XYZ file of C-alpha atoms in Angstrom:
385
model
C 15.851 87.246 14.888
C 14.314 90.624 14.593
C 12.259 92.381 17.229
C 9.444 94.822 16.854
C 9.264 98.083 18.730
C 7.598 97.427 22.044
C 4.450 99.520 22.299
C 3.071 98.990 25.767
C 0.158 100.522 27.573
C 1.130 103.684 29.397
C -0.771 104.851 32.432
C -4.378 105.824 32.003
C -3.414 109.397 32.811
C -2.635 109.620 29.118
C -6.264 108.943 28.243
C -7.157 112.628 27.674
C -4.937 112.561 24.579
C -7.476 110.199 23.009
C -9.729 113.009 21.842
C -6.832 114.898 20.343
C -5.388 112.018 18.341
C -7.298 110.783 15.297
C -7.216 107.307 13.847
C -5.310 108.706 10.870
C -2.725 110.196 13.212
C -2.249 106.787 14.800
C -2.030 104.959 11.470
C 0.556 107.407 10.165
C 2.538 107.095 13.396
C 2.391 103.304 13.165
C 3.648 103.402 9.597
C 6.580 105.608 10.543
C 7.347 103.284 13.429
C 7.330 100.258 11.120
C 9.826 101.968 8.835
C 11.987 103.004 11.779
C 11.742 99.509 13.228
C 13.031 97.889 10.044
C 16.218 99.921 10.253
C 16.437 99.570 14.045
C 16.301 95.780 13.703
C 19.143 95.852 11.179
C 21.153 98.034 13.504
C 20.409 95.786 16.487
C 21.878 92.775 14.692
C 24.846 94.742 13.355
C 25.508 96.182 16.809
C 25.381 92.745 18.406
C 27.775 91.371 15.775
C 30.143 94.320 16.215
C 29.949 94.063 19.982
C 30.776 90.350 19.895
C 33.715 91.050 17.584
C 34.945 93.826 19.861
C 34.830 91.458 22.844
C 36.698 88.781 20.897
C 39.358 91.303 19.904
C 39.623 92.522 23.499
C 40.360 88.975 24.616
C 42.752 88.349 21.721
C 44.689 91.552 22.414
C 44.898 90.670 26.096
C 46.126 87.152 25.347
C 48.567 88.313 22.652
C 50.029 90.936 24.944
C 50.651 88.340 27.652
C 52.032 85.797 25.139
C 54.298 88.402 23.595
C 55.750 89.240 27.010
C 56.524 85.557 27.610
C 58.062 85.191 24.168
C 60.217 88.256 24.768
C 61.633 86.591 27.884
C 62.320 83.384 25.958
C 64.007 85.354 23.204
C 66.268 87.104 25.677
C 67.246 83.695 27.124
C 67.908 82.236 23.652
C 69.919 85.297 22.651
C 72.046 84.974 25.783
C 72.760 81.312 24.957
C 73.944 82.219 21.455
C 76.114 84.996 22.814
C 77.727 82.590 25.283
C 78.567 80.204 22.428
C 80.073 83.029 20.437
C 82.251 84.063 23.374
C 83.413 80.502 23.942
C 84.384 80.102 20.303
C 86.117 83.455 20.262
C 88.082 82.624 23.404
C 89.084 79.245 21.957
C 87.420 77.327 24.744
C 84.997 75.456 22.563
C 84.951 73.716 19.232
C 87.869 75.514 17.576
C 90.363 74.311 20.256
C 88.839 70.874 20.401
C 89.158 70.443 16.662
C 92.873 71.234 16.712
C 93.530 68.871 19.606
C 91.378 65.988 18.493
C 91.773 66.135 14.734
C 95.467 67.016 14.774
C 96.498 63.749 16.433
C 96.840 60.200 15.168
C 94.214 58.192 13.345
C 93.025 56.498 16.543
C 91.783 59.823 17.925
C 90.091 61.003 14.707
C 86.717 59.220 15.299
C 86.393 60.840 18.727
C 87.136 64.213 17.199
C 84.486 63.766 14.516
C 81.883 62.754 17.145
C 82.737 65.823 19.174
C 82.306 68.028 16.129
C 78.867 66.571 15.506
C 77.800 67.114 19.116
C 79.148 70.641 19.439
C 77.817 71.636 16.054
C 74.437 70.212 17.014
C 74.380 72.184 20.237
C 75.364 75.352 18.447
C 72.785 74.772 15.696
C 70.098 74.053 18.285
C 70.825 77.254 20.168
C 70.887 79.307 17.000
C 67.738 77.587 15.699
C 65.894 78.235 18.953
C 66.935 81.874 18.821
C 65.719 82.257 15.233
C 62.404 80.448 15.888
C 61.692 82.486 19.017
C 62.494 85.715 17.215
C 60.170 84.764 14.343
C 57.396 83.905 16.830
C 57.794 87.267 18.507
C 57.542 89.008 15.153
C 54.341 87.101 14.291
C 52.788 87.977 17.636
C 53.791 91.613 17.286
C 52.330 91.847 13.780
C 49.068 90.176 14.825
C 48.837 92.405 17.885
C 49.197 95.474 15.681
C 46.533 94.126 13.291
C 44.161 93.288 16.156
C 44.526 96.777 17.589
C 43.779 98.352 14.219
C 40.727 96.102 13.762
C 39.603 96.816 17.315
C 39.668 100.544 16.636
C 37.701 100.019 13.414
C 35.085 97.929 15.230
C 34.870 100.505 18.006
C 34.320 103.239 15.427
C 31.659 101.082 13.766
C 29.920 100.536 17.109
C 29.926 104.261 17.750
C 28.458 105.052 14.332
C 25.804 102.312 14.490
C 24.792 103.263 17.997
C 24.576 106.952 17.094
C 22.238 106.097 14.213
C 20.161 103.856 16.460
C 19.919 106.577 19.103
C 18.690 109.029 16.468
C 16.061 106.532 15.306
C 14.837 105.855 18.839
C 14.664 109.532 19.703
C 12.829 110.407 16.486
C 10.392 107.534 17.085
C 9.626 108.659 20.643
C 6.804 111.017 19.623
C 5.189 108.381 17.422
C 5.565 105.878 20.238
C 3.757 108.175 22.655
C 1.038 108.874 20.084
C 0.333 105.204 19.546
C 0.691 104.307 23.215
C -1.670 107.076 24.310
C -4.277 106.022 21.767
C -4.026 102.396 22.788
C -4.199 103.295 26.461
C -7.374 105.261 25.814
C -8.815 102.408 23.767
C -8.003 99.970 26.557
C -9.689 102.261 29.087
C -12.745 102.454 26.846
C -12.811 98.668 26.447
C -12.713 98.181 30.190
C -15.453 100.778 30.695
C -17.737 98.993 28.253
C -17.018 95.645 29.849
C -17.930 97.063 33.240
C -21.108 98.602 31.824
C -22.045 95.258 30.292
C -21.371 93.480 33.568
C -23.482 95.955 35.505
C -26.284 95.693 32.921
C -26.221 91.898 33.142
C -26.370 92.093 36.918
C -29.251 94.560 36.801
C -31.128 92.420 34.294
C -30.672 89.313 36.417
C -31.902 91.145 39.510
C -34.958 92.624 37.766
C -36.213 89.209 36.642
C -37.047 88.153 40.225
C -40.840 87.520 40.394
C -42.607 90.438 42.189
C -45.070 89.705 44.986
C -48.856 89.729 44.274
C -50.805 92.587 45.791
C -54.388 91.944 47.014
C -56.956 94.018 48.799
C -55.869 92.411 52.025
C -52.285 93.270 51.374
C -49.288 91.614 49.848
C -49.055 87.842 49.603
C -47.068 85.299 47.673
C -48.494 84.201 44.321
C -50.581 81.013 44.070
C -48.132 78.888 42.146
C -50.612 76.033 41.697
C -53.215 78.268 40.078
C -50.702 79.935 37.846
C -49.043 76.748 36.661
C -49.215 76.353 32.906
C -47.369 74.952 29.969
C -45.155 78.091 30.019
C -43.760 77.257 33.459
C -40.512 76.120 31.909
C -39.875 79.645 30.748
C -40.683 81.316 34.033
C -37.862 83.145 35.774
C -36.427 81.663 38.980
C -37.790 82.829 42.287
C -34.334 84.150 43.378
C -31.825 86.123 41.339
C -28.789 84.152 40.057
C -25.326 85.280 41.143
C -23.770 87.959 38.914
C -21.599 86.661 36.086
C -17.913 86.407 37.004
C -15.639 89.176 35.744
C -13.767 88.399 32.565
C -10.565 86.491 33.248
C -7.541 88.722 33.459
C -4.025 87.474 32.797
C -1.061 88.195 34.968
C -0.273 91.912 34.886
C 2.900 92.380 32.870
C 4.867 95.073 31.036
C 7.806 95.314 28.672
C 11.002 95.964 30.672
C 11.812 98.905 28.364
C 9.002 101.441 28.048
C 9.920 103.145 24.831
C 11.198 102.388 21.333
C 13.439 99.326 21.681
C 15.095 96.694 19.547
C 16.945 93.513 20.473
C 18.045 90.142 19.159
C 18.436 86.701 20.681
C 21.992 86.996 21.997
C 21.841 84.182 24.545
C 25.262 82.517 24.833
C 27.019 85.087 22.627
C 30.652 85.951 23.421
C 31.234 88.387 26.239
C 34.353 89.637 28.043
C 36.570 87.149 29.829
C 35.398 84.256 27.691
C 31.913 84.334 29.226
C 28.706 83.438 27.417
C 25.888 85.987 27.450
C 23.334 85.140 30.153
C 20.618 87.605 29.186
C 19.177 89.743 26.424
C 20.490 93.229 25.570
C 17.559 95.548 24.876
C 18.854 98.515 22.880
C 17.117 101.849 23.460
C 17.883 105.540 23.763
C 19.883 106.466 26.834
C 17.512 107.453 29.624
C 14.536 105.457 28.301
C 12.392 104.347 31.274
C 12.868 100.794 32.529
C 9.837 99.119 34.106
C 8.942 96.283 36.452
C 8.002 93.323 34.290
C 5.401 92.042 36.806
C 3.882 93.002 40.129
C 6.566 92.191 42.653
C 9.172 93.486 45.069
C 12.576 95.043 44.539
C 15.050 92.619 46.105
C 18.074 94.906 46.062
C 19.820 97.610 44.073
C 23.508 98.185 43.393
C 25.829 100.748 41.903
C 29.347 99.393 42.304
C 29.428 96.316 40.102
C 32.326 96.318 37.625
C 30.205 94.190 35.287
C 26.602 95.313 35.709
C 27.214 98.869 36.856
C 23.977 100.255 38.305
C 21.700 97.259 38.825
C 18.299 96.181 40.137
C 17.120 92.757 41.258
C 13.380 92.220 41.570
C 11.339 89.230 42.710
C 7.925 88.366 41.279
C 5.773 85.233 41.068
C 8.553 83.182 42.640
C 11.067 84.251 39.962
C 13.938 86.742 39.941
C 14.768 89.351 37.320
C 18.019 91.274 36.889
C 18.329 94.729 35.286
C 21.881 95.933 34.537
C 23.894 98.799 32.968
C 21.284 101.311 34.140
C 21.865 105.025 33.818
C 20.109 105.509 37.139
C 17.454 104.185 39.508
C 14.026 105.807 39.771
C 13.179 107.821 42.862
C 11.719 105.741 45.675
C 13.116 102.444 44.391
C 15.232 100.456 46.850
C 15.446 97.028 48.406
C 12.059 95.950 49.785
C 10.016 98.366 47.647
C 6.804 96.792 46.259
C 6.246 97.585 42.584
C 3.490 97.014 40.059
C 3.847 95.891 36.464
C 4.828 98.837 34.287
C 6.065 100.971 37.188
C 9.235 102.882 36.308
C 12.178 101.554 38.321
C 15.197 102.857 36.372
C 16.600 104.151 33.101
C 18.569 102.654 30.205
C 22.295 103.371 30.297
C 25.758 101.876 29.782
C 27.302 101.646 33.254
C 29.582 98.797 34.311
C 31.463 97.034 31.553
C 29.011 98.073 28.817
C 30.356 100.108 25.933
C 29.551 103.802 26.302
C 28.632 103.747 22.623
C 26.009 101.061 23.178
C 23.304 102.054 25.741
C 21.079 99.091 26.519
C 19.289 97.190 29.251
C 20.862 93.851 30.093
C 17.900 91.780 31.302
C 18.083 88.366 32.951
C 15.391 85.856 33.907
C 15.947 83.417 36.804
C 12.972 81.033 37.206
C 12.469 80.131 40.835
C 15.412 82.372 41.696
C 17.810 79.779 40.247
C 20.130 79.780 37.251
C 19.499 82.173 34.393
C 17.607 80.954 31.331
C 17.211 82.596 27.949
C 14.848 85.563 28.547
C 14.308 86.255 24.853
C 11.091 84.194 24.530
C 9.692 85.917 27.631
C 10.316 89.491 26.508
C 9.269 88.589 22.972
C 5.873 87.521 24.254
C 5.447 90.646 26.355
C 7.039 93.348 24.221
C 5.575 92.068 20.959
């Protein structure tokens, strides 16, 4: 499935750009982003397919290399057995001597001689047949190993080319991304300002409707409610002001894990090195693109020595755990125990660990309740758009 470029709200510090960016500027930027996204989505799927094929070839080459070494040992053993037979025959210690002795006698010894011939010939044929079969197997393995290596190089070249094109697209889309994000941030700030103004106006209106006291020559006294009662009493305001209306409901603060042009596909369970199934989603973006906290939470720990994940971050939020891997680096001030807010920059997209250098991406995992990983694609789809 295709993904759209994630355009998230950047910090309200970008709001001043609002006056400098026209609606036409935004529409043109959005159109360019749509065009770039179409190609980025194609590349994301092609990259995932090529990456899976590269992993499969890695495993096949590894297994073929090991199998070929075992076959080579078997071939050497089979070859030694054939050589031993040849020496025995040459020295006259095997079938050639036995044939003269057994077949050169009387008729009573002929059947035994014929049986011996069958047995010896069978042994010799078995040894020779095993040698030939093992040699043929070694040749097949060698040929397939050569083919797999050639295909692996072709796939690696394809990955490099596809990734280079994707990187160019992401980098060229960065300005449009910032244009749209800045405009939307300003619009969101304006929306919140108007909501607050409306809330304050409603509160002021509710407060002003409280019935004022009646002033007499003797001073101030409460109104005579009995005298003033009329058929319009039902429309009279209450004697005390009602509580202010509650603020509009706000959902859980959240942000796309990659804060920049990004594309990804549902790769849950796809082939990965060592016969593993993919336990996350690979979010392809330009190297160095900021990576953000998905929710308000706390950094559980960071790492830099994993042979698989490379530079990594674990964060905990809302009772769940989230894993960021293959980072190019960790943001300043981020370490175990650091509280973070949704959208706060915690790292940068890279390809450390066992990720291909030609394929920068964020490997993102979702662990509900801190337990086993589940497919994070639906989650990031809902947040990143």
